[in-house]
């Protein structure tokens, strides 16, 4: 809360970060959406299970755990478990009073599970770029994802036309040479393409462009280039993000490495295609063989990919009858969360109002947080 309101009885706003596997922000000062929120709320920045100050899920913390036990453990980190944790916190911190939530990206998925499991704990829900498809399987999600990522690639190469040759040059070098990252991992063309996961952010195109601008030191890839690629594609503190296909498991359907299977239907993403297309928020089996931070999870990832005993995350009947106000920003050009699925969900859930905009990318809450959250709060208050 704002310092000048420390003695006031303000409602709580629970922040649900994206991911899965993303910890809450560590603000140095009240700015952006937090500056707006603390004027009227006490803000709780929740580190979801396996992140931040929660017991972290990393290669080190799971080292030596048998794959079957690790898979069973990882099943406890989905949205239903996060909601159960939040309800405990609500009793202990908010004295059992209903609170508001702000769900960014995957935090919106958690919000829909919260409304399904414990709507009595919620007053008003705000969602930014995170209304999930209530019945969408992993196959449907990735069938929609590849065309959106291809469109982002096309936009990237239009903005930086010289990068098509630059990217192909690096990729050909990696195909012919054994290039190692500072941590010893081999830099493959497949791993290089993971940089496209940033194309859905406001800074993504420029970040990748400037990275390739300084890719070479003579005839070798530069130290700075290799270090940045390692950092951006290493998943050191986010293995849960790499395991994200389990987010879509409901009922009897196995994900069965849906993103990897879908790749075979998109010739434009072939490794020899010109221009070479980056991939986006898709996760592949090879990642758990090639990336050091993910190799301890390889066996468990295969088990999770074949699992069919997933509990339902969204109670469609309860959501249809929902009375808790939900105000959601839907980003029309969102690379990560399909706007079409989001609008289908908005139509199926009671008391949802949407604000569809192409003014922001997926990180609108971070880049223009005061405006984005302010808009949603105005909607909830009837000012819009």
Short mmCIF file of N, CA, C and O in Angstrom, two decimals, residues 253-301:
data_model
loop_
_atom_site.label_atom_id
_atom_site.label_comp_id
_atom_site.label_asym_id
_atom_site.label_seq_id
_atom_site.Cartn_x
_atom_site.Cartn_y
_atom_site.Cartn_z
N UNK A 253 -6.91 -36.72 -21.70
CA UNK A 253 -6.04 -36.47 -22.85
C UNK A 253 -4.59 -36.29 -22.42
O UNK A 253 -4.28 -35.50 -21.53
N UNK A 254 -3.69 -37.02 -23.08
CA UNK A 254 -2.25 -36.84 -22.86
C UNK A 254 -1.74 -35.77 -23.83
O UNK A 254 -2.17 -35.71 -24.98
N UNK A 255 -0.82 -34.95 -23.37
CA UNK A 255 -0.26 -33.93 -24.27
C UNK A 255 0.67 -34.56 -25.30
O UNK A 255 0.72 -34.12 -26.45
N UNK A 256 1.41 -35.60 -24.89
CA UNK A 256 2.24 -36.38 -25.82
C UNK A 256 3.15 -35.50 -26.68
O UNK A 256 3.29 -35.71 -27.87
N UNK A 257 3.77 -34.50 -26.05
CA UNK A 257 4.67 -33.57 -26.73
C UNK A 257 3.95 -32.93 -27.93
O UNK A 257 4.38 -33.03 -29.08
N UNK A 258 2.87 -32.25 -27.63
CA UNK A 258 2.00 -31.69 -28.67
C UNK A 258 2.73 -30.68 -29.56
O UNK A 258 2.54 -30.66 -30.78
N UNK A 259 3.54 -29.83 -28.97
CA UNK A 259 4.25 -28.82 -29.76
C UNK A 259 5.21 -29.47 -30.74
O UNK A 259 5.35 -29.03 -31.89
N UNK A 260 5.87 -30.53 -30.31
CA UNK A 260 6.82 -31.24 -31.16
C UNK A 260 6.09 -31.92 -32.32
O UNK A 260 6.54 -31.87 -33.47
N UNK A 261 4.96 -32.54 -32.03
CA UNK A 261 4.19 -33.20 -33.09
C UNK A 261 3.63 -32.18 -34.08
O UNK A 261 3.60 -32.41 -35.29
N UNK A 262 3.20 -31.04 -33.56
CA UNK A 262 2.63 -30.01 -34.45
C UNK A 262 3.69 -29.43 -35.38
O UNK A 262 3.37 -29.02 -36.51
N UNK A 263 4.93 -29.41 -34.94
CA UNK A 263 6.01 -28.86 -35.77
C UNK A 263 6.11 -29.57 -37.11
O UNK A 263 6.44 -28.95 -38.13
N UNK A 264 5.82 -30.86 -37.11
CA UNK A 264 5.91 -31.64 -38.35
C UNK A 264 4.90 -31.19 -39.41
O UNK A 264 5.06 -31.54 -40.59
N UNK A 265 3.90 -30.45 -39.02
CA UNK A 265 2.87 -29.99 -39.95
C UNK A 265 3.14 -28.57 -40.48
O UNK A 265 2.30 -28.02 -41.19
N UNK A 266 4.30 -28.03 -40.13
CA UNK A 266 4.60 -26.65 -40.52
C UNK A 266 5.95 -26.61 -41.23
O UNK A 266 6.99 -26.41 -40.60
N UNK A 267 5.90 -26.81 -42.53
CA UNK A 267 7.13 -26.86 -43.33
C UNK A 267 7.90 -25.55 -43.26
O UNK A 267 9.14 -25.53 -43.42
N UNK A 268 7.21 -24.44 -43.02
CA UNK A 268 7.90 -23.16 -42.94
C UNK A 268 8.84 -23.07 -41.76
O UNK A 268 9.72 -22.21 -41.73
N UNK A 269 8.69 -23.99 -40.79
CA UNK A 269 9.59 -24.02 -39.63
C UNK A 269 10.71 -25.05 -39.80
O UNK A 269 11.41 -25.36 -38.83
N UNK A 270 10.91 -25.58 -40.98
CA UNK A 270 11.99 -26.54 -41.20
C UNK A 270 13.34 -25.87 -40.96
O UNK A 270 13.51 -24.67 -41.15
N UNK A 271 14.31 -26.67 -40.55
CA UNK A 271 15.62 -26.13 -40.23
C UNK A 271 16.36 -25.60 -41.46
O UNK A 271 17.25 -24.76 -41.34
N UNK A 272 15.97 -26.07 -42.65
CA UNK A 272 16.62 -25.59 -43.86
C UNK A 272 15.81 -24.51 -44.58
O UNK A 272 16.14 -24.11 -45.71
N UNK A 273 14.74 -24.06 -43.93
CA UNK A 273 13.91 -23.02 -44.56
C UNK A 273 14.66 -21.69 -44.61
O UNK A 273 15.53 -21.41 -43.79
N UNK A 274 14.33 -20.90 -45.61
CA UNK A 274 14.96 -19.59 -45.75
C UNK A 274 13.86 -18.55 -45.98
O UNK A 274 13.16 -18.63 -47.00
N UNK A 275 13.67 -17.62 -45.07
CA UNK A 275 14.48 -17.43 -43.87
C UNK A 275 14.19 -18.48 -42.79
O UNK A 275 13.12 -19.09 -42.78
N UNK A 276 15.15 -18.64 -41.92
CA UNK A 276 14.99 -19.56 -40.80
C UNK A 276 14.02 -18.94 -39.80
O UNK A 276 14.20 -17.79 -39.38
N UNK A 277 12.98 -19.66 -39.44
CA UNK A 277 12.00 -19.14 -38.48
C UNK A 277 12.37 -19.54 -37.07
O UNK A 277 12.72 -20.70 -36.80
N UNK A 278 12.28 -18.58 -36.17
CA UNK A 278 12.44 -18.85 -34.74
C UNK A 278 11.17 -19.51 -34.21
O UNK A 278 10.07 -19.28 -34.72
N UNK A 279 11.33 -20.32 -33.19
CA UNK A 279 10.16 -20.87 -32.53
C UNK A 279 9.74 -19.94 -31.40
O UNK A 279 10.43 -18.97 -31.10
N UNK A 280 8.60 -20.22 -30.79
CA UNK A 280 8.09 -19.34 -29.75
C UNK A 280 7.91 -20.09 -28.45
O UNK A 280 8.83 -20.77 -27.99
N UNK A 281 6.72 -19.98 -27.88
CA UNK A 281 6.47 -20.64 -26.60
C UNK A 281 6.04 -22.08 -26.85
O UNK A 281 4.94 -22.50 -26.53
N UNK A 282 6.95 -22.84 -27.44
CA UNK A 282 6.75 -24.27 -27.66
C UNK A 282 7.93 -24.99 -27.03
O UNK A 282 9.07 -24.54 -27.10
N UNK A 283 7.65 -26.14 -26.41
CA UNK A 283 8.69 -26.88 -25.72
C UNK A 283 8.84 -28.27 -26.35
O UNK A 283 7.84 -28.90 -26.72
N UNK A 284 10.09 -28.72 -26.47
CA UNK A 284 10.40 -29.91 -27.24
C UNK A 284 11.20 -30.92 -26.42
O UNK A 284 11.97 -30.53 -25.52
N UNK A 285 11.08 -32.21 -26.76
CA UNK A 285 11.84 -33.22 -26.02
C UNK A 285 13.34 -33.00 -26.05
O UNK A 285 14.03 -33.28 -25.06
N UNK A 286 13.88 -32.51 -27.18
CA UNK A 286 15.33 -32.34 -27.28
C UNK A 286 15.87 -31.36 -26.24
O UNK A 286 17.04 -31.44 -25.84
N UNK A 287 15.02 -30.44 -25.78
CA UNK A 287 15.46 -29.47 -24.79
C UNK A 287 15.91 -30.16 -23.51
O UNK A 287 16.84 -29.71 -22.83
N UNK A 288 15.26 -31.27 -23.18
CA UNK A 288 15.57 -31.99 -21.95
C UNK A 288 16.76 -32.92 -22.11
O UNK A 288 17.19 -33.57 -21.16
N UNK A 289 17.31 -32.95 -23.32
CA UNK A 289 18.54 -33.69 -23.59
C UNK A 289 19.73 -32.76 -23.75
O UNK A 289 20.85 -33.12 -23.40
N UNK A 290 19.48 -31.53 -24.25
CA UNK A 290 20.57 -30.64 -24.60
C UNK A 290 20.83 -29.52 -23.61
O UNK A 290 21.93 -28.96 -23.59
N UNK A 291 19.84 -29.15 -22.81
CA UNK A 291 19.98 -28.00 -21.91
C UNK A 291 20.23 -28.48 -20.50
O UNK A 291 19.40 -29.20 -19.91
N UNK A 292 21.37 -28.12 -19.95
CA UNK A 292 21.82 -28.68 -18.67
C UNK A 292 20.81 -28.50 -17.55
O UNK A 292 20.60 -29.41 -16.73
N UNK A 293 20.16 -27.35 -17.49
CA UNK A 293 19.22 -27.09 -16.40
C UNK A 293 17.96 -27.94 -16.51
O UNK A 293 17.20 -28.05 -15.54
N UNK A 294 17.75 -28.56 -17.68
CA UNK A 294 16.53 -29.35 -17.89
C UNK A 294 16.79 -30.85 -17.91
O UNK A 294 15.85 -31.64 -17.79
N UNK A 295 18.03 -31.27 -18.06
CA UNK A 295 18.30 -32.71 -18.18
C UNK A 295 17.83 -33.53 -16.98
O UNK A 295 17.38 -34.66 -17.16
N UNK A 296 17.89 -33.02 -15.74
CA UNK A 296 17.39 -33.83 -14.62
C UNK A 296 15.88 -34.08 -14.70
O UNK A 296 15.36 -34.96 -14.00
N UNK A 297 15.18 -33.32 -15.54
CA UNK A 297 13.73 -33.44 -15.65
C UNK A 297 13.30 -34.31 -16.84
O UNK A 297 12.11 -34.50 -17.07
N UNK A 298 14.26 -34.86 -17.58
CA UNK A 298 13.94 -35.53 -18.84
C UNK A 298 12.98 -36.70 -18.64
O UNK A 298 11.96 -36.81 -19.33
N UNK A 299 13.29 -37.59 -17.73
CA UNK A 299 12.44 -38.75 -17.51
C UNK A 299 11.06 -38.36 -17.02
O UNK A 299 10.03 -38.89 -17.48
N UNK A 300 11.02 -37.41 -16.11
CA UNK A 300 9.73 -36.95 -15.58
C UNK A 300 8.92 -36.25 -16.66
O UNK A 300 7.69 -36.39 -16.71
N UNK A 301 9.58 -35.51 -17.54
CA UNK A 301 8.88 -34.82 -18.63
C UNK A 301 8.20 -35.82 -19.55
O UNK A 301 7.06 -35.60 -19.99
#
